[in-house]
Coordinates of N, CA and C in Angstrom, one line a residue:
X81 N -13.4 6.1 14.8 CA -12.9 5.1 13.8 C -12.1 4.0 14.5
X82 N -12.5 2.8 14.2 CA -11.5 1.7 14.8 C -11.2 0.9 13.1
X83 N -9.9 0.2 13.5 CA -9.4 -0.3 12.6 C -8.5 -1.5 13.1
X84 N -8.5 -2.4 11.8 CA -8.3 -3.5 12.5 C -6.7 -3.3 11.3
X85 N -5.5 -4.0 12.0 CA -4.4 -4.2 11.1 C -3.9 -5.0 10.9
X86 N -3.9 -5.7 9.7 CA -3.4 -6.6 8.9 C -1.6 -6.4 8.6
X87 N -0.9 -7.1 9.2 CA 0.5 -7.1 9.0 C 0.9 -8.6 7.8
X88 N 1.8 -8.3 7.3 CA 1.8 -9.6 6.1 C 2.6 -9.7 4.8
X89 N 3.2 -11.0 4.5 CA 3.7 -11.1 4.0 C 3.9 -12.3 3.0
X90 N 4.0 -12.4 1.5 CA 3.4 -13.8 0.8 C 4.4 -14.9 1.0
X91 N 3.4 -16.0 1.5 CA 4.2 -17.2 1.1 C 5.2 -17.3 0.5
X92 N 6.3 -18.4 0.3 CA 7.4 -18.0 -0.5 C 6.7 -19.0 -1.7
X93 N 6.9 -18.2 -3.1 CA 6.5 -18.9 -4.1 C 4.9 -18.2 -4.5
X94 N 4.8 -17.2 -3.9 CA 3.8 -16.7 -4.0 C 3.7 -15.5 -5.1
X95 N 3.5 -15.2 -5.8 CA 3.8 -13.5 -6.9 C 2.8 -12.5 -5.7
X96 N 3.7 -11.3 -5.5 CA 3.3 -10.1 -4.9 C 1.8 -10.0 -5.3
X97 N 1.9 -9.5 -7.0 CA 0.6 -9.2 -7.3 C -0.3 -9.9 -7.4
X98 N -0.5 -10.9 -6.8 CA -1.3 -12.0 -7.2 C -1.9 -11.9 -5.6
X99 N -0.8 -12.1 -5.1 CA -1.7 -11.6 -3.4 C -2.1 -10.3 -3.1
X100 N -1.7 -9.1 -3.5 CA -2.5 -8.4 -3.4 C -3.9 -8.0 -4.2
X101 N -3.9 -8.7 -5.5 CA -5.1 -8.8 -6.7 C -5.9 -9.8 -5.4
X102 N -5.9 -10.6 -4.6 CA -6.5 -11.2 -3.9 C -7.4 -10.6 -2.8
X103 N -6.3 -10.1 -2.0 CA -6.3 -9.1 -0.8 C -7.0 -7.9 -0.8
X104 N -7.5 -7.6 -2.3 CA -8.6 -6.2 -3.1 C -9.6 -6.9 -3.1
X105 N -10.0 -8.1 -3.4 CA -11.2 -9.1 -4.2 C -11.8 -9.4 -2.4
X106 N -11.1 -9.8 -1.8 CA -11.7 -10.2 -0.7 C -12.2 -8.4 0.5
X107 N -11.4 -7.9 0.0 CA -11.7 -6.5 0.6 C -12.9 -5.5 0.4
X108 N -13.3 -6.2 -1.4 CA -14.4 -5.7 -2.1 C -15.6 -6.4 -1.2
X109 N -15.9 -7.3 -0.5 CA -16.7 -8.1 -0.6 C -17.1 -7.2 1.5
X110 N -15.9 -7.2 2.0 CA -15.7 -6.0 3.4 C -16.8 -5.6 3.3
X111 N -16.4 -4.4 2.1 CA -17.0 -3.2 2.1 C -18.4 -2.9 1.7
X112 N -18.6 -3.9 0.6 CA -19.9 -4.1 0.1 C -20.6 -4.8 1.1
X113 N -20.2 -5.6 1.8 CA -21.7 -6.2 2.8 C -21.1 -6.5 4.3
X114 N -20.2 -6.1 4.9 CA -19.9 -6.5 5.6 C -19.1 -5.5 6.7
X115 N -19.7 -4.2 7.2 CA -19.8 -3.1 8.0 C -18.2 -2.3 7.4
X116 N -17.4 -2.7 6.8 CA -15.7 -2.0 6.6 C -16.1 -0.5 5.8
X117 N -15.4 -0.3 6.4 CA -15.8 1.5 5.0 C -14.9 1.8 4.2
X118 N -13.6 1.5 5.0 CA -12.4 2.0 3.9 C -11.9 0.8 4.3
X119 N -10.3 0.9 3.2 CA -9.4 0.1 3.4 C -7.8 0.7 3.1
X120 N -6.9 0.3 2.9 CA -6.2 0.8 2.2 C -4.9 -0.4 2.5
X121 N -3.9 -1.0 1.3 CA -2.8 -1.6 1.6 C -1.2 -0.9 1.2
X122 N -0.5 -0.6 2.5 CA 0.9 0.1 2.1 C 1.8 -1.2 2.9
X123 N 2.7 -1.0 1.7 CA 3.7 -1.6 1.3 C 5.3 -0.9 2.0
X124 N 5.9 -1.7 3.1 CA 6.9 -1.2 4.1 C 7.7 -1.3 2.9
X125 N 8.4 0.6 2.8 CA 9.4 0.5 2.0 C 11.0 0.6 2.5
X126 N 10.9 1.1 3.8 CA 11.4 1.2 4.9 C 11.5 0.4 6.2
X127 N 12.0 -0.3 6.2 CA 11.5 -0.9 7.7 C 12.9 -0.7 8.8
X128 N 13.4 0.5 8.2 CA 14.5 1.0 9.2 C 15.5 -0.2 10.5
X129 N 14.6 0.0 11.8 CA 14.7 -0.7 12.7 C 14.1 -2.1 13.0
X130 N 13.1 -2.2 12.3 CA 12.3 -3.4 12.3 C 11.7 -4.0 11.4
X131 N 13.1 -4.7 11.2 CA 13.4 -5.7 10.0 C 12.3 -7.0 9.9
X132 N 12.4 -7.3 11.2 CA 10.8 -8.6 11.4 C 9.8 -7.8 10.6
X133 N 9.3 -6.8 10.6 CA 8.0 -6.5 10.0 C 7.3 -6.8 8.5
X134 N 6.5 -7.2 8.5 CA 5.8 -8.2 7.3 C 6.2 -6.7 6.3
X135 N 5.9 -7.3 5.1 CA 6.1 -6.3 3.7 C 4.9 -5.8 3.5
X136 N 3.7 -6.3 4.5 CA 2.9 -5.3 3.9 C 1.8 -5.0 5.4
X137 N 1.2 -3.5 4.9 CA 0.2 -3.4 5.8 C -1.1 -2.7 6.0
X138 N -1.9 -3.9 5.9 CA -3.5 -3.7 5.4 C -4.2 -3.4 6.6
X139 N -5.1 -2.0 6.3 CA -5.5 -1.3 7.4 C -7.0 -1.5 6.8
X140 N -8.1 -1.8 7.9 CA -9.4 -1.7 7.5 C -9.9 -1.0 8.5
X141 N -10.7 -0.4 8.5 CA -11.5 0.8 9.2 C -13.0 0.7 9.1
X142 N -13.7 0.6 10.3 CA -14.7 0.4 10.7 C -15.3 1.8 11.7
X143 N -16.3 2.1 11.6 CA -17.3 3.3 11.9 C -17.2 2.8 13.6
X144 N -16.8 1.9 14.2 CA -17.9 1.5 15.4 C -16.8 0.7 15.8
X145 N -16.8 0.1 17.4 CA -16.3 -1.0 18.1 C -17.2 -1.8 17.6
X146 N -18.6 -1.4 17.5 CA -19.6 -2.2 17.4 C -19.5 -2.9 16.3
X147 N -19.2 -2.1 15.1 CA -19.2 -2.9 13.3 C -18.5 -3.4 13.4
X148 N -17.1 -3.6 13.7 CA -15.7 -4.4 14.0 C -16.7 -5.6 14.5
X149 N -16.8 -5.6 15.4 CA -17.4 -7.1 16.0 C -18.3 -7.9 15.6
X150 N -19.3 -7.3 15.1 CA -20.8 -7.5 14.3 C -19.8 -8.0 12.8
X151 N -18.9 -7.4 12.5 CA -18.2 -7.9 11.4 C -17.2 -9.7 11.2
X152 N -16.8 -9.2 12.6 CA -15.8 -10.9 12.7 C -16.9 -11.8 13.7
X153 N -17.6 -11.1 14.2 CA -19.4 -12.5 14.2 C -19.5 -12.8 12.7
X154 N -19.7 -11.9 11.7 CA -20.4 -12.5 10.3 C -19.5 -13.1 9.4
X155 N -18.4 -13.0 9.6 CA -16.8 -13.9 9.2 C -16.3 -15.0 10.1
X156 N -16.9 -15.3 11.0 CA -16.7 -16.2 11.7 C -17.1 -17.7 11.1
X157 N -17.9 -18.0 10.4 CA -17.9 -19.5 9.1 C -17.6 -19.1 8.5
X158 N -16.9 -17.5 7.8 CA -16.5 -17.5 6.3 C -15.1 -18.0 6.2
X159 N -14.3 -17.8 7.4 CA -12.7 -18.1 6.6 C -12.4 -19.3 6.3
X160 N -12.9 -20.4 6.0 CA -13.0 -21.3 5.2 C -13.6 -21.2 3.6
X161 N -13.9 -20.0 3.4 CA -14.5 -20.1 2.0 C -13.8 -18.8 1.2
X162 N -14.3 -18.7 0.3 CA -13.8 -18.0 -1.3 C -14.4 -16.4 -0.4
X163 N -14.0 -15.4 -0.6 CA -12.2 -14.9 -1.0 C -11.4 -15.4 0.0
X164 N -11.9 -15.2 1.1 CA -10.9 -15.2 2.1 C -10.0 -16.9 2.4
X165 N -10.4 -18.0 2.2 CA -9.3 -18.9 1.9 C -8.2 -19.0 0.8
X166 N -8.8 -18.7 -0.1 CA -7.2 -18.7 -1.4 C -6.2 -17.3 -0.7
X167 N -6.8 -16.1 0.0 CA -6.0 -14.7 0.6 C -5.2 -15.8 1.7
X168 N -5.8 -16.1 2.7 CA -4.6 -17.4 3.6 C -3.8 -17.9 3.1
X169 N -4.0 -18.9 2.3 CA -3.1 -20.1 1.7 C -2.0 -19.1 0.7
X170 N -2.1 -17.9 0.7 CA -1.4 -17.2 0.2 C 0.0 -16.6 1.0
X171 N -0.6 -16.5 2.0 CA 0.1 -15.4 3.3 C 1.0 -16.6 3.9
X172 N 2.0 -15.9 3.9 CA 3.4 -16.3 5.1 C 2.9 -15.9 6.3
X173 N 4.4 -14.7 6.5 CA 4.2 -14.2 8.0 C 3.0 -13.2 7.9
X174 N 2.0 -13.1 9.1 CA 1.1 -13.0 9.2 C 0.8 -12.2 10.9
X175 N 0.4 -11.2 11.3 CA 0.6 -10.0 12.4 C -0.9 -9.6 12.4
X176 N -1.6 -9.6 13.5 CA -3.0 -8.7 13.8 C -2.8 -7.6 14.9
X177 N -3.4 -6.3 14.3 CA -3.4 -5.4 15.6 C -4.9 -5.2 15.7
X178 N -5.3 -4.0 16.5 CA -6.5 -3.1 16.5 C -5.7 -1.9 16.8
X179 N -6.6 -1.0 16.4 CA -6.2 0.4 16.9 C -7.2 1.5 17.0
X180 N -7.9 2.3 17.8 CA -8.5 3.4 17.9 C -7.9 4.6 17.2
X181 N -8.9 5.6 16.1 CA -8.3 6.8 16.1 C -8.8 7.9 17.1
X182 N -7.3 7.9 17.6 CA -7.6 9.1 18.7 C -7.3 10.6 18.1
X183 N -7.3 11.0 16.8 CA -7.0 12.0 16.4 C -7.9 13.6 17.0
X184 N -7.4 14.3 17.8 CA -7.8 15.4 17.6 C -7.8 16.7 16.9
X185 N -9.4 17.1 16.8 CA -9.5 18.3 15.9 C -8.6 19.5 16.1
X186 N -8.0 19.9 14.7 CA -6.8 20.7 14.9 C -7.6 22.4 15.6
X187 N -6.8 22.8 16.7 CA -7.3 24.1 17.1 C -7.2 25.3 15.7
X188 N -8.4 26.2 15.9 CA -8.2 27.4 14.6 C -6.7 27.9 14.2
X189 N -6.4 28.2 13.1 CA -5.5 28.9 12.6 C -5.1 30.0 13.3
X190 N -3.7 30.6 13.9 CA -3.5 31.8 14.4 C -3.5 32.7 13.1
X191 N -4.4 33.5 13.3 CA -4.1 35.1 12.1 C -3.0 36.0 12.3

């Protein structure tokens, strides 16, 4: 699984729920045609030591190195258009990561 991370936080003057009702609409559109499988958006309730960190953080998850890139080739003329421009003009501070899961399978249960 590779995943791409969205760090972020609304414009000022912006309503929370109105950017995340956004940030679902444009997500829906991912997943339906455009290689993303999952998604999920958590909300820093904590930011302990690192107060800079946007309020929110949208994780998309892709099957492949390959679908990730085959995906921002096929979004490459879209971020000028509907969803994904009103989701911008929305966003303040704004953070990209990538990340591989390197999870390993848990060894058997001792009896």
């Amino acid at each position: 699984m590779v995943s791409y991370n969205v760090y972020f936080s609304p414009r000022d003057g912006t309503p929370v729920e109105e950017l995340i009702a956004q940030v679902h609409r444009f997500m829906a559109t991912q997943v339906a045609g455009n290689r993303a499988v999952a998604y999920r958006i958590l909300k820093m309730n904590n930011k302990t030591s690192f107060s800079e960190l946007p309020d929110f953080h949208l994780i998309v998850d892709y099957e492949s190195e390959e679908d990730l890139k085959a995906a921002f080739g096929k979004m490459s003329g879209e971020y000028t258009k509907k969803p994904h421009s009103p989701l911008m003009s929305m966003v303040g501070d704004f953070k990209v990561s990538f990340s591989v899961d390197e999870t390993v399978q848990p060894a058997e249960p001792i009896s």
